[in-house]
Short mmCIF file of C-alpha atoms and ligand atoms in Angstrom, two decimals:
data_model
loop_
_atom_site.label_atom_id
_atom_site.label_comp_id
_atom_site.label_asym_id
_atom_site.label_seq_id
_atom_site.Cartn_x
_atom_site.Cartn_y
_atom_site.Cartn_z
CA MET M 582 48.33 -102.71 -118.08
CA ALA M 583 45.92 -101.71 -115.41
CA ASP M 584 46.68 -98.42 -113.72
CA ARG M 585 46.33 -99.89 -110.24
CA PRO M 586 48.49 -103.04 -110.00
CA THR M 587 47.65 -105.72 -107.44
CA VAL M 588 49.68 -108.59 -106.02
CA GLY M 589 47.85 -110.98 -108.31
CA VAL M 590 48.74 -109.00 -111.40
CA VAL M 591 52.40 -108.76 -110.26
CA GLU M 592 52.45 -112.51 -109.78
CA ALA M 593 50.81 -113.16 -113.16
CA VAL M 594 53.19 -110.89 -115.08
CA ALA M 595 56.23 -112.43 -113.25
CA THR M 596 55.09 -115.97 -114.07
CA LYS M 597 54.39 -115.09 -117.79
CA ALA M 598 57.85 -113.40 -117.92
CA LEU M 599 59.63 -116.40 -116.51
CA GLU M 600 57.80 -118.84 -118.80
CA GLU M 601 58.69 -116.75 -121.84
CA LEU M 602 62.24 -116.55 -120.60
CA ASP M 603 62.48 -120.28 -120.68
CA ALA M 604 61.48 -120.36 -124.30
CA VAL M 605 64.08 -117.75 -125.34
CA GLY M 606 66.56 -119.39 -127.72
CA ASP M 607 69.42 -117.01 -128.26
CA ALA M 608 70.97 -113.77 -127.15
CA GLU M 609 68.87 -111.72 -129.64
CA ALA M 610 65.62 -113.14 -128.42
CA LEU M 611 66.76 -112.56 -124.80
CA GLU M 612 67.24 -108.89 -125.60
CA ARG M 613 63.74 -108.75 -127.13
CA TRP M 614 62.39 -110.34 -124.02
CA ARG M 615 64.24 -107.88 -121.76
CA VAL M 616 62.87 -104.90 -123.60
CA SER M 617 59.30 -106.23 -123.40
CA TYR M 618 59.38 -106.72 -119.55
CA LEU M 619 62.16 -104.58 -118.21
CA GLY M 620 62.67 -101.85 -120.88
CA ARG M 621 61.37 -98.33 -120.44
CA ARG M 622 57.92 -99.42 -121.62
CA GLY M 623 58.22 -102.99 -120.33
CA GLU M 624 55.39 -104.69 -118.43
CA LEU M 625 57.26 -105.11 -115.14
CA THR M 626 58.65 -101.53 -115.35
CA ALA M 627 55.00 -100.25 -115.77
CA ILE M 628 53.96 -102.12 -112.68
CA LEU M 629 56.85 -100.73 -110.57
CA ARG M 630 56.04 -97.25 -111.81
CA GLY M 631 52.32 -97.67 -110.94
CA ILE M 632 53.04 -98.54 -107.31
CA GLY M 633 53.43 -94.97 -106.27
CA THR M 634 49.83 -94.24 -107.17
CA LEU M 635 48.45 -96.88 -104.76
CA PRO M 636 47.01 -96.14 -101.35
CA PRO M 637 49.66 -96.74 -98.60
CA GLU M 638 48.57 -100.19 -97.44
CA ALA M 639 48.29 -101.58 -101.00
CA ARG M 640 51.51 -99.82 -101.93
CA ARG M 641 53.38 -101.75 -99.26
CA GLN M 642 51.91 -105.13 -100.21
CA VAL M 643 52.13 -104.75 -103.94
CA GLY M 644 55.47 -102.99 -103.71
CA ALA M 645 57.01 -105.95 -101.68
CA ALA M 646 55.55 -108.42 -104.21
CA ALA M 647 56.78 -106.35 -107.20
CA ASN M 648 60.30 -106.01 -105.73
CA ALA M 649 60.42 -109.75 -105.02
CA ALA M 650 59.20 -110.51 -108.60
CA LYS M 651 61.69 -108.08 -110.12
CA ALA M 652 64.51 -109.72 -108.20
CA ARG M 653 63.48 -113.28 -109.44
CA VAL M 654 63.13 -112.08 -113.02
CA ASP M 655 66.56 -110.35 -112.90
CA GLU M 656 68.25 -113.35 -111.53
CA ALA M 657 66.60 -115.60 -114.11
CA MET M 658 67.67 -113.23 -116.87
CA ALA M 659 71.29 -113.16 -115.63
CA ALA M 660 71.37 -116.96 -115.56
CA ARG M 661 70.18 -117.18 -119.18
CA LYS M 662 72.76 -114.62 -120.25
CA ARG M 663 75.50 -116.70 -118.74
CA GLU M 664 74.21 -119.76 -120.57
CA PHE M 665 74.22 -117.92 -123.91
CA SER M 666 77.74 -116.56 -123.44
CA ARG M 667 78.88 -120.11 -122.62
CA GLU M 668 77.24 -121.40 -125.78
CA VAL M 669 78.37 -118.61 -128.06
CA THR M 670 82.03 -118.86 -127.04
CA PRO M 671 82.66 -122.41 -128.47
CA ALA M 672 80.63 -121.52 -131.60
CA LEU M 673 82.79 -118.42 -132.18
CA LEU M 674 85.94 -120.27 -131.42
CA ALA M 675 85.06 -122.89 -134.01
CA GLU M 676 84.25 -120.25 -136.58
CA ASP M 677 87.43 -118.23 -135.99
CA SER M 678 89.86 -121.07 -135.48
CA ILE M 679 93.24 -120.93 -137.24
CA ASP M 680 94.81 -123.92 -138.84
CA VAL M 681 98.34 -123.56 -137.72
CA THR M 682 99.43 -126.32 -140.06
CA LEU M 683 98.52 -124.33 -143.23
CA PRO M 684 101.55 -122.81 -145.02
CA GLY M 685 101.92 -119.10 -144.64
CA ARG M 686 100.92 -116.68 -147.49
CA PRO M 687 104.06 -115.90 -149.54
CA VAL M 688 105.26 -112.33 -149.24
CA PRO M 689 106.28 -111.01 -152.65
CA THR M 690 109.89 -109.86 -152.48
CA GLY M 691 111.76 -107.70 -154.92
CA ARG M 692 115.16 -108.77 -156.33
CA LEU M 693 118.27 -107.27 -157.70
CA HIS M 694 118.52 -106.81 -161.46
CA PRO M 695 120.78 -109.38 -163.11
CA THR M 696 123.24 -106.54 -164.08
CA THR M 697 123.47 -105.48 -160.48
CA GLN M 698 123.92 -109.04 -159.29
CA THR M 699 126.80 -109.46 -161.76
CA VAL M 700 128.41 -106.19 -160.90
CA ARG M 701 128.42 -107.27 -157.25
CA GLU M 702 129.89 -110.67 -158.09
CA ILE M 703 132.58 -109.06 -160.30
CA CYS M 704 133.50 -106.61 -157.53
CA ARG M 705 133.55 -109.46 -154.86
CA ILE M 706 135.96 -111.43 -157.04
CA PHE M 707 138.35 -108.47 -157.53
CA ALA M 708 138.08 -107.55 -153.74
CA SER M 709 139.37 -111.04 -153.07
CA MET M 710 142.47 -109.98 -155.09
CA GLY M 711 142.86 -106.76 -153.28
CA PHE M 712 141.02 -104.38 -155.50
CA ASP M 713 138.96 -101.40 -153.98
CA ALA M 714 135.68 -100.40 -155.72
CA VAL M 715 134.95 -96.80 -156.56
CA GLU M 716 132.41 -94.99 -158.66
CA GLY M 717 132.48 -92.06 -161.02
CA PRO M 718 130.22 -89.54 -163.00
CA GLU M 719 128.23 -90.77 -165.98
CA VAL M 720 128.15 -87.21 -167.41
CA GLU M 721 131.78 -86.60 -168.13
CA TRP M 722 134.19 -84.03 -169.71
CA ASP M 723 135.78 -84.73 -173.00
CA ARG M 724 139.05 -84.25 -171.19
CA TYR M 725 138.70 -87.41 -169.04
CA ASN M 726 136.68 -89.56 -171.52
CA PHE M 727 139.22 -88.92 -174.33
CA GLU M 728 142.07 -86.48 -173.94
CA MET M 729 143.73 -87.85 -170.90
CA LEU M 730 143.35 -91.18 -172.27
CA ASN M 731 145.64 -90.35 -175.14
CA ILE M 732 142.81 -89.53 -177.49
CA PRO M 733 143.33 -85.90 -178.47
CA LYS M 734 140.61 -83.91 -180.33
CA HIS M 735 139.99 -85.10 -183.89
CA HIS M 736 141.96 -88.37 -183.21
CA PRO M 737 140.48 -91.14 -185.45
CA ALA M 738 140.22 -93.38 -182.41
CA ARG M 739 137.29 -91.30 -181.34
CA ASP M 740 135.28 -93.23 -183.89
CA MET M 741 135.63 -96.29 -181.80
CA PHE M 742 133.31 -94.73 -179.33
CA ASN M 743 130.09 -93.50 -180.84
CA THR M 744 129.37 -90.64 -178.46
CA PHE M 745 126.20 -88.98 -177.07
CA TRP M 746 127.21 -85.36 -176.63
CA VAL M 747 125.53 -83.05 -174.11
CA ASP M 748 124.60 -79.69 -175.64
CA TYR M 749 126.95 -77.68 -173.52
CA PRO M 750 129.63 -76.04 -175.60
CA ASP M 751 132.83 -74.62 -173.99
CA ARG M 752 134.22 -71.10 -174.36
CA ASN M 753 135.56 -71.93 -177.80
CA GLY M 754 132.13 -73.24 -178.96
CA GLU M 755 133.37 -76.89 -178.91
CA GLN M 756 131.37 -79.76 -177.41
CA SER M 757 133.13 -80.80 -174.17
CA VAL M 758 130.45 -82.66 -172.13
CA LEU M 759 129.32 -86.00 -173.00
CA LEU M 760 127.67 -89.33 -171.57
CA ARG M 761 130.81 -91.38 -170.79
CA THR M 762 131.36 -94.02 -173.50
CA HIS M 763 133.36 -96.28 -171.08
CA THR M 764 134.51 -96.34 -167.53
CA SER M 765 138.11 -95.63 -168.45
CA PRO M 766 137.89 -91.88 -167.66
CA MET M 767 138.02 -92.97 -164.02
CA GLN M 768 141.56 -94.26 -164.67
CA ALA M 769 142.65 -90.56 -165.09
CA ARG M 770 140.46 -89.27 -162.21
CA ILE M 771 141.78 -91.92 -159.79
CA MET M 772 145.48 -91.50 -160.75
CA GLU M 773 145.23 -87.70 -160.53
CA ASP M 774 144.10 -87.88 -156.95
CA THR M 775 146.24 -90.82 -155.62
CA ARG M 776 149.89 -91.94 -155.72
CA PRO M 777 150.81 -95.59 -156.49
CA PRO M 778 150.16 -98.36 -155.59
CA VAL M 779 146.75 -98.20 -157.16
CA ARG M 780 144.39 -101.22 -157.25
CA VAL M 781 140.76 -100.36 -158.04
CA VAL M 782 137.69 -101.53 -159.98
CA VAL M 783 135.07 -99.05 -161.19
CA PRO M 784 131.60 -100.36 -161.96
CA GLY M 785 129.20 -98.05 -163.83
CA LYS M 786 126.79 -97.27 -166.68
CA CYS M 787 128.19 -96.13 -170.05
CA TYR M 788 126.38 -94.84 -173.23
CA ARG M 789 127.04 -95.31 -176.89
CA TYR M 790 125.28 -93.92 -179.87
CA GLU M 791 124.98 -97.06 -181.70
CA ALA M 792 122.46 -99.54 -183.36
CA THR M 793 121.35 -102.31 -181.00
CA ASP M 794 121.64 -106.04 -181.85
CA ALA M 795 122.00 -109.28 -179.83
CA THR M 796 125.20 -108.17 -178.22
CA HIS M 797 125.08 -104.33 -178.36
CA GLU M 798 122.90 -101.88 -176.38
CA TRP M 799 123.09 -98.15 -176.33
CA GLN M 800 123.28 -98.20 -172.50
CA LEU M 801 125.80 -100.75 -171.12
CA THR M 802 127.48 -101.43 -167.87
CA GLN M 803 131.21 -101.76 -167.53
CA VAL M 804 133.64 -102.63 -164.73
CA GLU M 805 136.95 -100.89 -165.21
CA GLY M 806 140.08 -102.25 -163.55
CA LEU M 807 143.37 -100.43 -162.88
CA ALA M 808 146.60 -101.59 -161.06
CA VAL M 809 149.67 -99.42 -161.13
CA ASP M 810 152.81 -99.90 -159.18
CA ASP M 811 156.61 -100.37 -159.88
CA GLY M 812 157.25 -103.67 -161.61
CA ILE M 813 153.74 -104.57 -162.86
CA THR M 814 153.96 -106.63 -166.09
CA PHE M 815 151.65 -108.10 -168.72
CA ALA M 816 151.97 -111.47 -166.82
CA ASP M 817 150.20 -109.83 -163.86
CA LEU M 818 147.36 -108.70 -166.19
CA LYS M 819 146.96 -112.19 -167.65
CA GLY M 820 147.21 -113.96 -164.24
CA THR M 821 144.57 -111.56 -162.79
CA LEU M 822 142.19 -112.03 -165.64
CA TYR M 823 142.62 -115.77 -165.81
CA GLU M 824 141.81 -115.94 -162.08
CA PHE M 825 138.75 -113.79 -162.64
CA ALA M 826 137.51 -115.92 -165.53
CA ARG M 827 138.06 -119.10 -163.44
CA GLN M 828 136.06 -117.68 -160.57
CA ILE M 829 133.16 -116.31 -162.51
CA PHE M 830 132.76 -118.85 -165.22
CA GLY M 831 134.36 -122.01 -163.74
CA GLU M 832 137.41 -123.99 -164.75
CA GLU M 833 136.09 -125.34 -168.12
CA ARG M 834 135.55 -122.00 -169.90
CA ARG M 835 138.25 -121.11 -172.44
CA VAL M 836 139.75 -117.54 -172.40
CA ARG M 837 141.20 -115.95 -175.55
CA PHE M 838 143.69 -112.98 -175.58
CA ARG M 839 144.12 -111.27 -178.94
CA CYS M 840 145.94 -108.18 -179.91
CA ASP M 841 143.78 -105.08 -180.07
CA TYR M 842 144.15 -101.37 -180.21
CA PHE M 843 143.14 -98.91 -177.56
CA PRO M 844 144.97 -95.59 -177.54
CA PHE M 845 145.39 -95.64 -173.76
CA VAL M 846 147.17 -99.01 -173.48
CA GLU M 847 150.31 -100.40 -175.12
CA PRO M 848 150.21 -103.35 -175.84
CA GLY M 849 146.39 -103.73 -175.93
CA VAL M 850 144.19 -106.90 -176.08
CA ASP M 851 140.66 -108.02 -176.34
CA VAL M 852 139.64 -110.79 -174.19
CA ALA M 853 137.05 -113.25 -175.19
CA ILE M 854 135.35 -116.36 -173.70
CA ASP M 855 134.17 -119.35 -175.89
CA CYS M 856 130.46 -118.98 -176.73
CA PHE M 857 128.13 -120.54 -174.13
CA SER M 858 125.49 -121.11 -176.76
CA CYS M 859 127.37 -123.04 -179.43
CA GLY M 860 130.41 -124.13 -177.44
CA GLY M 861 132.65 -122.30 -179.97
CA ALA M 862 131.22 -123.75 -183.21
CA GLY M 863 129.67 -120.36 -184.27
CA CYS M 864 126.05 -119.16 -183.88
CA ARG M 865 123.83 -116.14 -183.99
CA THR M 866 124.72 -115.06 -180.42
CA CYS M 867 128.45 -114.92 -181.03
CA GLY M 868 128.17 -113.61 -184.61
CA ARG M 869 129.34 -117.01 -186.00
CA THR M 870 132.82 -116.41 -184.43
CA GLY M 871 132.58 -119.01 -181.59
CA TRP M 872 133.79 -116.30 -179.14
CA ILE M 873 132.15 -113.58 -177.16
CA GLU M 874 134.26 -110.59 -176.44
CA ILE M 875 133.96 -109.49 -172.83
CA MET M 876 136.58 -106.91 -172.32
CA GLY M 877 139.40 -104.74 -173.62
CA ALA M 878 142.68 -104.62 -171.65
CA GLY M 879 146.37 -103.77 -171.79
CA MET M 880 149.35 -102.09 -170.14
CA VAL M 881 148.59 -98.45 -169.26
CA HIS M 882 150.13 -96.22 -171.97
CA PRO M 883 153.20 -94.16 -170.85
CA ASN M 884 151.28 -90.94 -172.15
CA VAL M 885 148.47 -91.61 -169.73
CA LEU M 886 150.83 -92.11 -166.79
CA LYS M 887 152.69 -88.86 -167.78
CA GLY M 888 149.37 -86.99 -167.98
CA VAL M 889 148.53 -87.69 -164.46
CA GLY M 890 152.05 -86.94 -163.11
CA TYR M 891 153.29 -90.53 -162.76
CA ASP M 892 156.85 -91.31 -163.96
CA PRO M 893 156.59 -94.09 -166.65
CA ALA M 894 160.22 -94.92 -166.02
CA VAL M 895 159.27 -96.00 -162.50
CA TYR M 896 155.71 -97.02 -162.69
CA THR M 897 153.82 -99.48 -164.98
CA GLY M 898 150.25 -100.83 -164.69
CA PHE M 899 147.61 -102.67 -166.40
CA ALA M 900 143.97 -101.75 -167.02
CA PHE M 901 140.89 -103.54 -168.36
CA GLY M 902 137.28 -102.68 -169.07
CA MET M 903 134.63 -105.41 -169.21
CA GLY M 904 131.05 -105.43 -170.36
CA VAL M 905 128.90 -106.63 -167.48
CA GLU M 906 125.75 -107.51 -169.51
CA ARG M 907 127.99 -109.73 -171.77
CA ILE M 908 129.27 -111.54 -168.70
CA ALA M 909 125.81 -112.05 -167.37
CA MET M 910 124.83 -113.38 -170.79
CA LEU M 911 127.56 -115.95 -170.62
CA LYS M 912 126.76 -116.87 -167.04
CA HIS M 913 123.10 -117.39 -167.51
CA GLY M 914 122.93 -118.34 -171.29
CA ILE M 915 120.94 -115.17 -172.17
CA GLU M 916 121.01 -115.06 -176.05
CA ASP M 917 120.10 -111.39 -176.52
CA ILE M 918 121.29 -108.37 -174.58
CA ARG M 919 118.06 -106.45 -175.41
CA HIS M 920 116.25 -108.50 -172.75
CA PHE M 921 118.12 -106.71 -169.94
CA TYR M 922 116.40 -103.28 -170.26
CA ALA M 923 113.05 -104.29 -171.80
CA ASN M 924 111.49 -104.38 -168.27
CA ASP M 925 109.78 -107.69 -168.98
CA LEU M 926 109.11 -109.32 -165.60
CA ARG M 927 108.97 -112.78 -167.15
CA PHE M 928 112.70 -112.29 -167.90
CA LEU M 929 113.68 -110.46 -164.76
CA LYS M 930 112.00 -112.89 -162.35
CA GLN M 931 114.32 -115.62 -163.48
CA PHE M 932 117.35 -114.17 -161.56
C1 FA5 I 1523 136.39 -100.07 -173.96
O1 FA5 I 1523 135.37 -99.56 -173.67
C2 FA5 I 1523 137.65 -99.79 -173.25
N1 FA5 I 1523 137.52 -98.66 -172.40
C3 FA5 I 1523 138.14 -101.04 -172.48
C4 FA5 I 1523 139.50 -100.94 -172.00
C5 FA5 I 1523 139.76 -100.55 -170.71
C6 FA5 I 1523 140.63 -101.28 -172.80
C7 FA5 I 1523 141.04 -100.42 -170.18
C8 FA5 I 1523 141.86 -101.23 -172.32
C9 FA5 I 1523 142.05 -100.79 -171.07
P1 FA5 I 1523 135.31 -101.67 -175.71
O2 FA5 I 1523 134.69 -100.60 -176.54
O3 FA5 I 1523 135.85 -102.84 -176.42
O4 FA5 I 1523 136.56 -101.08 -174.84
O5 FA5 I 1523 134.28 -102.09 -174.63
C10 FA5 I 1523 134.70 -102.96 -173.58
C11 FA5 I 1523 133.62 -104.05 -173.35
O6 FA5 I 1523 132.34 -103.49 -173.09
C12 FA5 I 1523 133.46 -104.98 -174.60
O7 FA5 I 1523 134.28 -106.04 -174.61
C13 FA5 I 1523 132.00 -105.41 -174.36
O8 FA5 I 1523 132.02 -106.45 -173.48
C14 FA5 I 1523 131.39 -104.25 -173.73
N2 FA5 I 1523 130.62 -103.43 -174.69
C15 FA5 I 1523 131.12 -102.55 -175.59
N3 FA5 I 1523 130.17 -101.93 -176.32
C16 FA5 I 1523 129.06 -102.54 -175.92
C17 FA5 I 1523 127.64 -102.36 -176.27
N4 FA5 I 1523 127.28 -101.49 -177.21
N5 FA5 I 1523 126.71 -103.13 -175.64
C18 FA5 I 1523 127.08 -104.02 -174.67
N6 FA5 I 1523 128.38 -104.22 -174.28
C19 FA5 I 1523 129.29 -103.43 -174.92
#
């Protein structure tokens, strides 16, 4: 660029700038063009800077021409900019468009464990018959798990419950703390704290030191039931459990009551449902018996009532304790209890 600009130079530069501006094809090229004419070292900028060095007369003429040229170029540039922004917008819109008819991406949701689902269903059924639900400790005293249930120390019935003992000997050096083997200790805890009428269910985990097979786990879930009042009979127990079986398994399932022995009830029964897998013919799941035992039950033993300060001449009651996994197996046709706690998502996702 000449040091001393003239009107002719100004016009020539402006014309060249406008011609090149016409040829600019996109926003990036426009920016390159702007820098080359109007940037700090741009051709038009250099002319405008050089005006100050001109003699006064030339400065006036060339200055006026340069200002007019700059105004024309600025206006042309602004017009091109507007054009590009109009062109870019539809292009961008097309690129970023959202197809509102596409189905949304699924959000993975967690789910309740089949045992939890079954516990909730059992509690709901008993709630409909007026039973409250309460929970109790899994680490328990010998006193509640055995003694208050009419199972004194060294009683042979302790062999029915293979026990995990907690290494916490009492003053006499005897083991007195354990992982509860059933939910029955809550019978004593509840009756100790309340006066009749009592109507509760107690869901919770229990532990047994035993070998596992298709229907036995070392950790199991039970729901205990207890109803005590004056005038409660074995017929109330049967009616309540038939109604429960009808609601949870449907009308067509058969229920079997058979005499059984539990030291804390008299008389005692075991309750079984005909096997879902073989329909009662006998198979691996039911141990070839045709029946799956789901609970123990009976009339609360007078010694248990006495132990908590209830008068057995006035009050009677029934109790039951059911295996929740066994009930879930029957409901869903699960042939092996060991699936429940193997943490295999292929199994768990089915519920
Ligand atoms: C009891 O635990 C008694 N407390 C039940 C009871 C309560 C009787 C109140 C009378 C009055 P039992 O050991 O039979 O009884 O267990 C009850 C139920 O728990 C069984 O019918 C079975 O469904 C389930 N169960 C027992 N042991 C296991 C195990 N190892 N794995 C899975 N389920 C089990």
